CSV table of C-alpha atoms in Angstrom, one decimal:
chain,number,residue,atom,x,y,z
A,126,MET,CA,0.0,0.0,0.0
A,127,SER,CA,1.3,3.4,-0.9
A,128,ILE,CA,0.6,6.7,0.7
A,129,GLU,CA,-0.4,9.5,-1.7
A,130,LEU,CA,1.8,12.6,-1.4
A,131,GLY,CA,0.6,16.2,-1.4
A,132,THR,CA,-2.5,17.3,0.3
A,133,PRO,CA,-2.9,14.2,2.6
A,134,LEU,CA,0.6,14.6,3.9
A,135,THR,CA,-0.1,18.3,4.6
A,136,ARG,CA,-3.3,17.5,6.4
A,137,TYR,CA,-1.6,14.8,8.4
A,138,ALA,CA,1.2,17.2,9.4
A,139,VAL,CA,-1.3,19.9,10.5
A,140,ARG,CA,-3.4,17.4,12.4
A,141,SER,CA,-0.2,16.2,14.2
A,142,LEU,CA,0.5,19.7,15.4
A,143,GLY,CA,-3.1,19.9,16.8
A,144,ARG,CA,-2.7,16.8,18.9
A,145,ASN,CA,-0.7,18.7,21.5
A,146,ALA,CA,-2.1,22.2,21.1
A,147,ARG,CA,-0.3,23.5,24.3
A,148,ARG,CA,3.1,22.4,23.1
A,149,THR,CA,2.5,23.8,19.6
A,150,ALA,CA,1.3,27.1,21.1
A,151,LEU,CA,4.3,27.4,23.3
A,152,SER,CA,6.6,26.6,20.4
A,153,VAL,CA,5.0,29.3,18.3
A,154,VAL,CA,5.2,31.8,21.1
A,155,GLY,CA,8.9,31.0,21.8
A,156,ILE,CA,9.8,31.3,18.1
A,157,ALA,CA,7.9,34.5,17.7
A,158,PHE,CA,9.6,36.0,20.7
A,159,GLY,CA,13.1,35.1,19.5
A,160,VAL,CA,12.3,36.4,16.0
A,161,GLY,CA,10.9,39.6,17.4
A,162,VAL,CA,14.0,40.2,19.4
A,163,ALA,CA,16.1,39.5,16.4
A,164,LEU,CA,14.0,41.9,14.3
A,165,PHE,CA,14.5,44.7,16.9
A,166,GLY,CA,18.3,44.0,16.8
A,167,LEU,CA,18.3,44.4,13.0
A,168,ALA,CA,16.2,47.5,13.2
A,169,TRP,CA,18.6,48.9,15.8
A,170,ILE,CA,21.7,48.1,13.6
A,171,ARG,CA,20.2,49.6,10.4
A,172,GLY,CA,19.0,52.6,12.3
A,173,GLU,CA,22.4,53.1,13.9
A,174,GLY,CA,24.0,53.1,10.5
A,175,GLN,CA,21.7,55.8,9.2
A,176,MET,CA,21.9,57.8,12.4
A,177,THR,CA,25.7,57.7,12.3
A,178,ALA,CA,25.7,58.9,8.7
A,179,ARG,CA,23.5,61.8,9.6
A,180,ALA,CA,25.5,62.6,12.7
A,181,ALA,CA,28.7,62.6,10.6
A,182,ALA,CA,27.1,64.9,8.1
A,183,GLY,CA,26.1,67.4,10.9
A,184,SER,CA,29.4,67.2,12.8
A,185,GLY,CA,31.7,68.5,10.1
A,186,VAL,CA,32.7,65.1,8.7
A,187,GLY,CA,30.1,65.2,6.0
A,188,HIS,CA,28.9,62.3,3.9
A,189,MET,CA,32.1,62.5,1.8
A,190,ARG,CA,35.1,64.7,1.5
A,191,VAL,CA,37.1,66.0,-1.4
A,192,ALA,CA,40.6,66.1,-0.2
A,193,PRO,CA,44.1,66.4,-1.7
A,194,HIS,CA,45.9,63.3,-2.8
A,195,ASP,CA,47.7,61.6,0.1
A,196,PHE,CA,45.5,63.3,2.7
A,197,LEU,CA,44.1,59.9,3.9
A,198,LEU,CA,47.7,58.6,4.4
A,199,THR,CA,49.3,61.7,6.0
A,200,ARG,CA,46.3,63.7,7.5
A,201,ASP,CA,48.5,66.7,6.8
A,202,ASP,CA,46.7,70.0,7.3
A,203,ASP,CA,49.3,71.8,5.1
A,204,LEU,CA,48.0,70.0,2.0
A,205,ARG,CA,45.9,72.2,-0.4
A,206,LEU,CA,43.5,71.5,-3.3
A,207,SER,CA,44.6,72.6,-6.8
A,208,ASP,CA,42.1,75.0,-8.6
A,209,ALA,CA,40.0,74.7,-5.4
A,210,ALA,CA,37.5,77.5,-6.3
A,211,GLU,CA,36.6,76.0,-9.6
A,212,LEU,CA,36.4,72.5,-8.1
A,213,LEU,CA,34.1,73.8,-5.3
A,214,ALA,CA,31.8,75.4,-7.9
A,215,ARG,CA,31.6,72.2,-9.9
A,216,VAL,CA,30.9,70.0,-6.8
A,217,ARG,CA,28.1,72.4,-5.7
A,218,GLU,CA,26.4,71.8,-9.0
A,219,VAL,CA,26.3,68.0,-8.6
A,220,PRO,CA,22.7,66.7,-8.3
A,221,GLY,CA,22.0,65.4,-4.8
A,222,VAL,CA,24.6,67.7,-3.1
A,223,GLU,CA,22.9,69.7,-0.4
A,224,VAL,CA,26.0,71.4,1.0
A,225,ALA,CA,29.6,71.7,-0.2
A,226,ALA,CA,31.6,73.5,2.5
A,227,PRO,CA,35.3,74.5,2.1
A,228,TYR,CA,37.8,74.1,4.9
A,229,ALA,CA,41.4,74.9,5.9
A,230,ARG,CA,42.9,73.8,9.2
A,231,ALA,CA,45.9,74.9,11.2
A,232,GLY,CA,47.3,74.1,14.6
A,233,VAL,CA,47.4,77.3,16.6
A,234,LEU,CA,47.9,78.7,20.0
A,235,VAL,CA,45.1,81.0,21.2
A,236,ALA,CA,46.0,83.2,24.1
A,237,ILE,CA,44.5,86.0,26.2
A,238,GLY,CA,46.4,87.5,29.1
A,239,THR,CA,48.3,84.8,30.8
A,240,ARG,CA,46.1,81.9,29.6
A,241,SER,CA,46.5,80.0,26.4
A,242,VAL,CA,45.1,76.8,24.7
A,243,GLN,CA,46.4,74.9,21.8
A,244,VAL,CA,43.7,74.1,19.3
A,245,GLU,CA,43.0,73.3,15.6
A,246,LEU,CA,41.7,76.4,14.0
A,247,THR,CA,39.3,75.7,11.2
A,248,GLY,CA,38.9,78.2,8.4
A,249,VAL,CA,35.4,78.1,7.0
A,250,ASP,CA,33.0,79.8,4.6
A,251,PRO,CA,30.6,81.7,7.0
A,252,GLU,CA,27.7,81.3,4.5
A,253,ALA,CA,28.0,77.5,3.9
A,254,GLU,CA,29.2,76.4,7.4
A,255,PRO,CA,25.9,76.8,9.3
A,256,ARG,CA,24.3,74.4,6.8
A,257,ALA,CA,27.1,71.8,7.3
A,258,LEU,CA,27.8,72.0,11.0
A,259,ARG,CA,24.9,71.9,13.4
A,260,PHE,CA,26.9,72.9,16.5
A,261,ILE,CA,27.0,76.5,15.3
A,262,ARG,CA,23.5,77.0,14.0
A,263,GLU,CA,22.3,78.2,17.4
A,264,LEU,CA,25.1,79.6,19.5
A,265,SER,CA,24.8,79.7,23.2
A,266,SER,CA,25.8,83.4,23.1
A,267,GLY,CA,27.0,85.9,20.6
A,268,HIS,CA,26.6,85.5,16.8
A,269,TYR,CA,28.3,83.5,14.1
A,270,LEU,CA,31.0,84.7,11.8
A,271,ALA,CA,29.7,87.5,9.5
A,272,PRO,CA,30.3,86.8,5.8
A,273,GLY,CA,32.8,89.1,4.3
A,274,GLU,CA,34.2,90.2,7.6
A,275,ASP,CA,37.6,88.9,8.8
A,276,GLY,CA,39.2,89.2,12.2
A,277,GLN,CA,36.5,87.2,14.0
A,278,ILE,CA,36.6,83.8,15.8
A,279,VAL,CA,34.0,81.4,17.3
A,280,LEU,CA,35.0,79.1,20.1
A,281,GLY,CA,33.4,76.2,22.0
A,282,THR,CA,32.3,76.6,25.5
A,283,THR,CA,35.1,74.5,27.0
A,284,LEU,CA,37.8,76.5,25.3
A,285,VAL,CA,36.2,79.8,26.4
A,286,GLU,CA,36.2,78.5,30.0
A,287,ARG,CA,39.8,77.5,29.8
A,288,LEU,CA,40.8,80.9,28.5
A,289,GLY,CA,38.5,82.8,30.8
A,290,ALA,CA,37.4,84.8,27.8
A,291,GLU,CA,34.2,86.8,27.2
A,292,LEU,CA,32.4,88.0,24.1
A,293,GLY,CA,34.2,90.9,22.5
A,294,ASP,CA,37.6,89.9,23.9
A,295,GLU,CA,40.6,90.2,21.5
A,296,LEU,CA,42.4,86.8,21.3
A,297,VAL,CA,46.0,86.4,20.1
A,298,VAL,CA,46.3,83.5,17.6
A,299,MET,CA,49.8,82.3,16.8
A,300,THR,CA,51.1,79.6,14.4
A,301,MET,CA,54.0,78.7,12.1
A,302,ASP,CA,53.5,79.7,8.4
A,303,ARG,CA,54.7,77.7,5.4
A,304,ASN,CA,58.2,79.1,5.7
A,305,GLY,CA,58.5,78.1,9.4
A,306,ASP,CA,58.2,81.7,10.6
A,307,MET,CA,55.9,82.6,13.5
A,308,GLN,CA,52.8,84.5,12.5
A,309,SER,CA,50.1,86.0,14.8
A,310,ALA,CA,46.8,87.7,14.4
A,311,ILE,CA,44.3,89.3,16.7
A,312,LEU,CA,40.8,87.8,16.4
A,313,VAL,CA,37.7,89.1,18.2
A,314,LEU,CA,35.6,86.5,20.0
A,315,VAL,CA,32.1,87.0,18.5
A,316,GLY,CA,30.4,83.7,19.3
A,317,ILE,CA,30.4,80.8,21.8
A,318,ALA,CA,29.1,77.4,20.7
A,319,SER,CA,27.8,74.7,23.0
A,320,SER,CA,27.2,71.3,21.5
A,321,GLY,CA,26.2,69.5,24.8
A,322,SER,CA,29.5,67.6,24.8
A,323,ARG,CA,32.6,68.9,26.4
A,324,GLN,CA,34.8,66.8,24.1
A,325,ILE,CA,33.2,68.4,21.0
A,326,ASP,CA,33.3,71.9,22.5
A,327,THR,CA,37.1,71.5,23.0
A,328,GLY,CA,37.5,71.2,19.2
A,329,ILE,CA,35.3,74.1,18.1
A,330,ALA,CA,37.5,77.0,16.9
A,331,GLN,CA,36.5,78.7,13.7
A,332,ALA,CA,37.6,81.7,11.7
A,333,SER,CA,37.3,82.8,8.1
A,334,LEU,CA,39.2,81.0,5.4
A,335,ALA,CA,41.0,84.3,4.7
A,336,ASP,CA,42.2,84.6,8.3
A,337,VAL,CA,43.6,81.0,8.3
A,338,ALA,CA,45.2,81.7,4.9
A,339,ALA,CA,46.9,84.8,6.2
A,340,LEU,CA,48.2,83.0,9.2
A,341,THR,CA,49.6,80.0,7.4
A,342,GLY,CA,50.6,81.7,4.1
A,343,ARG,CA,48.9,78.9,2.1
A,344,ASP,CA,46.0,78.9,-0.3
A,345,GLU,CA,42.6,79.1,1.3
A,346,ILE,CA,40.9,75.8,0.6
A,347,ALA,CA,42.4,72.5,1.8
A,348,GLU,CA,39.3,70.3,1.5
A,349,ILE,CA,35.6,70.3,0.7
A,350,THR,CA,33.1,68.5,2.9
A,351,VAL,CA,30.0,67.4,1.0
A,352,VAL,CA,26.6,66.6,2.5
A,353,ALA,CA,24.1,64.7,0.4
A,354,SER,CA,20.4,65.7,0.5
A,355,ASP,CA,19.3,62.1,0.9
A,356,VAL,CA,21.1,59.8,3.4
A,357,HIS,CA,19.9,56.8,1.4
A,358,ALA,CA,21.6,58.1,-1.8
A,359,ILE,CA,25.1,58.7,-0.4
A,360,ASP,CA,26.7,56.1,-2.7
A,361,GLU,CA,25.0,57.6,-5.8
A,362,VAL,CA,26.1,61.2,-4.9
A,363,HIS,CA,29.6,59.9,-4.1
A,364,ALA,CA,29.8,58.5,-7.6
A,365,ARG,CA,28.6,61.7,-9.2
A,366,VAL,CA,31.1,63.8,-7.2
A,367,ALA,CA,33.9,61.5,-8.1
A,368,ARG,CA,33.1,61.9,-11.8
A,369,VAL,CA,33.1,65.6,-11.5
A,370,VAL,CA,36.4,65.8,-9.5
A,371,GLY,CA,38.1,63.3,-11.7
A,372,GLY,CA,41.8,62.9,-10.9
A,373,ALA,CA,42.1,66.4,-9.4
A,374,ALA,CA,41.6,65.1,-5.8
A,375,ASP,CA,40.4,62.1,-3.8
A,376,VAL,CA,36.7,61.7,-2.9
A,377,LEU,CA,36.7,60.0,0.5
A,378,THR,CA,33.7,58.5,2.2
A,379,TRP,CA,32.7,59.5,5.7
A,380,GLN,CA,33.9,56.0,6.8
A,381,GLU,CA,37.4,56.8,5.6
A,382,VAL,CA,37.4,60.2,7.1
A,383,ALA,CA,36.2,59.0,10.6
A,384,PRO,CA,37.5,55.4,11.1
A,385,ALA,CA,37.1,55.6,14.9
A,386,LEU,CA,33.4,56.3,14.4
A,387,VAL,CA,33.1,53.3,12.0
A,388,ALA,CA,34.9,51.1,14.5
A,389,GLY,CA,32.4,52.1,17.2
A,390,VAL,CA,29.4,51.4,14.9
A,391,ALA,CA,30.9,48.1,13.8
A,392,THR,CA,31.4,47.0,17.5
A,393,ASP,CA,27.8,47.8,18.3
A,394,ALA,CA,26.6,46.0,15.2
A,395,ALA,CA,28.7,42.9,16.1
A,396,PHE,CA,27.3,42.9,19.6
A,397,MET,CA,23.7,43.1,18.3
A,398,ASN,CA,24.3,40.4,15.7
A,399,VAL,CA,25.8,38.1,18.3
A,400,ALA,CA,22.9,38.7,20.7
A,401,ALA,CA,20.3,38.1,18.0
A,402,LEU,CA,22.1,34.9,16.9
A,403,ILE,CA,22.2,33.6,20.4
A,404,VAL,CA,18.5,34.2,20.8
A,405,LEU,CA,17.8,32.4,17.5
A,406,VAL,CA,20.0,29.5,18.4
A,407,VAL,CA,18.2,29.1,21.7
A,408,VAL,CA,14.9,29.2,19.8
A,409,LEU,CA,16.2,26.6,17.3
A,410,LEU,CA,17.2,24.2,20.0
A,411,GLY,CA,13.8,24.6,21.7
A,412,VAL,CA,12.0,23.9,18.4
A,413,ALA,CA,14.3,20.9,17.7
A,414,SER,CA,13.6,19.5,21.2
A,415,ALA,CA,9.8,19.9,20.7
A,416,GLN,CA,9.9,18.4,17.3
A,417,LEU,CA,12.0,15.4,18.4
A,418,THR,CA,9.6,14.8,21.3
A,419,ALA,CA,6.7,14.8,18.9
A,420,VAL,CA,8.4,12.3,16.7
A,421,LEU,CA,9.2,10.0,19.6
A,422,GLU,CA,5.6,10.2,20.8
A,423,ARG,CA,4.5,9.0,17.3
A,424,LYS,CA,7.2,6.5,16.9
A,425,LYS,CA,4.8,3.5,16.6
A,426,GLU,CA,2.5,5.5,14.3
A,427,LEU,CA,5.3,6.4,12.0
A,428,ALA,CA,6.5,2.8,12.0
A,429,VAL,CA,3.1,1.7,10.9
A,430,LEU,CA,3.0,4.2,8.1
A,431,ALA,CA,6.5,3.0,7.0
A,432,ALA,CA,5.4,-0.6,7.1
A,433,LEU,CA,2.4,0.3,5.0
A,434,GLY,CA,4.7,1.7,2.3
A,435,MET,CA,5.4,5.3,3.2
A,436,ARG,CA,8.8,6.2,1.9
A,437,ALA,CA,11.5,7.7,4.1
A,438,SER,CA,11.4,10.9,2.0
A,439,ALA,CA,7.6,11.2,2.8
A,440,LEU,CA,8.3,10.9,6.5
A,441,VAL,CA,10.9,13.7,6.2
A,442,ARG,CA,8.4,15.8,4.3
A,443,VAL,CA,5.8,15.4,7.1
A,444,VAL,CA,8.2,16.6,9.8
A,445,LEU,CA,9.4,19.4,7.7
A,446,MET,CA,5.8,20.4,6.9
A,447,GLU,CA,5.2,20.6,10.6
A,448,GLY,CA,8.2,22.8,11.0
A,449,THR,CA,7.1,25.0,8.1
A,450,ALA,CA,3.6,25.4,9.7
A,451,LEU,CA,5.2,26.4,13.0
A,452,GLY,CA,7.4,28.9,11.2
A,453,VAL,CA,4.5,30.5,9.3
A,454,ALA,CA,2.4,30.8,12.5
A,455,ALA,CA,5.4,32.1,14.5
A,456,GLY,CA,6.1,34.7,11.7
A,457,ILE,CA,2.6,36.0,12.0
A,458,VAL,CA,2.8,36.2,15.8
A,459,ALA,CA,6.2,37.9,15.6
A,460,ILE,CA,4.8,40.5,13.2
A,461,ALA,CA,1.8,41.0,15.5
A,462,TRP,CA,3.9,41.9,18.6
A,463,ALA,CA,7.3,43.2,17.2
A,464,VAL,CA,6.3,45.3,14.2
A,465,PRO,CA,4.0,47.7,16.2
A,466,LEU,CA,6.8,48.2,18.8
A,467,ILE,CA,9.5,48.8,16.2
A,468,ALA,CA,7.2,51.2,14.2
A,469,HIS,CA,6.5,53.1,17.4
A,470,LEU,CA,10.2,53.4,18.4
A,471,ALA,CA,11.1,54.4,14.9
A,472,SER,CA,8.7,57.3,15.2
A,473,ALA,CA,9.1,58.2,18.9
A,474,GLY,CA,12.7,57.2,19.3
A,475,VAL,CA,14.6,55.8,22.2
A,476,ASP,CA,16.1,58.4,24.6
A,477,LEU,CA,19.6,57.3,25.6
A,478,ARG,CA,20.5,60.4,27.6
A,479,ALA,CA,20.2,58.5,30.9
A,480,PHE,CA,23.3,56.5,29.8
A,481,PHE,CA,25.5,59.5,28.9
A,482,GLY,CA,26.3,60.5,32.5
A,483,GLU,CA,27.0,64.2,32.9
A,484,GLU,CA,27.2,64.7,29.2
A,485,GLN,CA,24.1,65.9,27.4
A,486,SER,CA,25.1,64.1,24.3
A,487,LEU,CA,27.4,61.3,23.2
A,488,ALA,CA,30.5,62.1,21.2
A,489,LEU,CA,32.3,59.3,19.3
A,490,GLY,CA,35.3,59.9,17.1
A,491,GLY,CA,34.7,63.7,17.1
A,492,VAL,CA,31.1,63.2,16.0
A,493,LEU,CA,28.1,64.2,18.1
A,494,LEU,CA,25.5,61.4,18.1
A,495,ASP,CA,21.9,62.1,18.6
A,496,PRO,CA,20.8,61.2,22.2
A,497,VAL,CA,17.5,60.0,20.8
A,498,PHE,CA,18.0,56.9,18.8
A,499,TYR,CA,15.6,55.9,16.0
A,500,PRO,CA,15.5,52.2,14.9
A,501,GLU,CA,14.8,51.7,11.2
A,502,PHE,CA,11.3,50.6,10.2
A,503,GLY,CA,10.3,49.5,6.7
A,504,PRO,CA,8.7,46.8,4.6
A,505,TRP,CA,11.8,44.6,5.2
A,506,VAL,CA,10.5,43.9,8.7
A,507,PHE,CA,7.6,41.8,7.4
A,508,TRP,CA,9.5,39.5,5.0
A,509,MET,CA,12.4,39.2,7.4
A,510,ALA,CA,10.1,37.9,10.1
A,511,PHE,CA,9.0,35.0,7.9
A,512,VAL,CA,12.5,34.4,6.7
A,513,MET,CA,13.9,34.0,10.2
A,514,SER,CA,10.9,32.1,11.5
A,515,LEU,CA,10.9,29.6,8.6
A,516,ALA,CA,14.7,29.3,8.6
A,517,ALA,CA,14.7,28.5,12.4
A,518,THR,CA,11.9,26.0,12.3
A,519,ILE,CA,13.0,24.2,9.1
A,520,VAL,CA,16.6,23.9,10.3
A,521,ALA,CA,15.4,22.7,13.7
A,522,SER,CA,13.2,20.1,12.1
A,523,LEU,CA,16.0,18.5,10.1
A,524,TYR,CA,17.3,16.2,12.8
A,525,PRO,CA,13.8,15.0,14.0
A,526,ALA,CA,12.9,14.4,10.3
A,527,VAL,CA,16.0,12.3,9.7
A,528,PHE,CA,15.4,10.5,12.9
A,529,ALA,CA,11.9,9.7,11.8
A,530,ALA,CA,13.1,8.5,8.4
A,531,ARG,CA,15.7,6.2,9.9
A,532,THR,CA,13.3,4.5,12.4
A,533,ASP,CA,13.1,0.8,11.8
A,534,PRO,CA,9.4,-0.2,11.7
A,535,ALA,CA,10.0,-3.7,13.1
A,536,SER,CA,12.1,-2.5,16.0
A,537,ALA,CA,9.6,0.3,16.8
A,538,LEU,CA,6.6,-2.0,16.8
A,539,ARG,CA,8.4,-4.6,18.9
A,540,ALA,CA,9.4,-2.0,21.4
A,541,ASP,CA,5.8,-0.7,21.8
A,542,ALA,CA,4.2,-4.1,21.7
């Protein structure tokens, strides 16, 4: 006697799951919980990647940077772009570029009275900079650099405290020029910036490109920081900018410019991935145990079916069908509880300020991260729920299925006689 494949096997598999409804329900709930936790981990990782890209864009790193050749290797502030003004104009015309801000940097000593601090002075375009660097859009006091007016400086709160300076004070700025001679200038403190992070505030020191050029004796523009209008289209904008720049300079990604930030994100992603994997493995083992128990309970029944002519492949299909049914049900339950939660957190955010200690914000690699974190939510959550649920249940059902197929009908019937 042969057993017809197809619908009868499917019905048999479903009916087998219904024999012990409590165990089936607990298996579905366990799988759904593990899959939901894994979905949240993936949403967190994907959200962190986008959040980091936005934070880099607003912290002066940009989404990409046009820099002189060898800058990535040497990080030399003395390097300058060739035909920088023309290059800047071309980059600003690239579709998808929201901001292209020119910079020049120099290590300087800032002093007032008997106090002094050593900082990196950044020469900026006062018109473009507020669109590129969010720290200076709203200063804690004073005003930002006025376009077309030189002899002004904006400092971070921490630097102002160390200098004991006040708005309107004249600060002496000293550095070595390209010939190795000492140069100095007097810059008036017109604005004080407060980012919420003392680490970031220590690095805020801005003057006009012309003032930095006068101090260093070098051309004005050393690099161009580019911010894309769409964080999802960074790669496309990067390709367009690279075509426009050609061989005149290197077009670096924000990951290349801020490797410390990338390392921190990669560490967080690895931790989340490991945690999600551990949860899924625990779920897999639980499902495998439940499926094996179900097979052992039906050992005599499966032996009878085998004796009546059911092939080993059909027995394997039955057990795998049961696992598939569990996976589909678990996927639906995972979507029911996890998707609304992820969607809510993606909209409302997760406030992490309680973990920052005295700092109002978290600074990593010179980049200010948003204290309110937003996991990513999208259509991928739905299909990923089913992919993980089915993968876990099918893999977990493989051993019980093979065990059922290898059961010797005669031995099983004699043992249960």
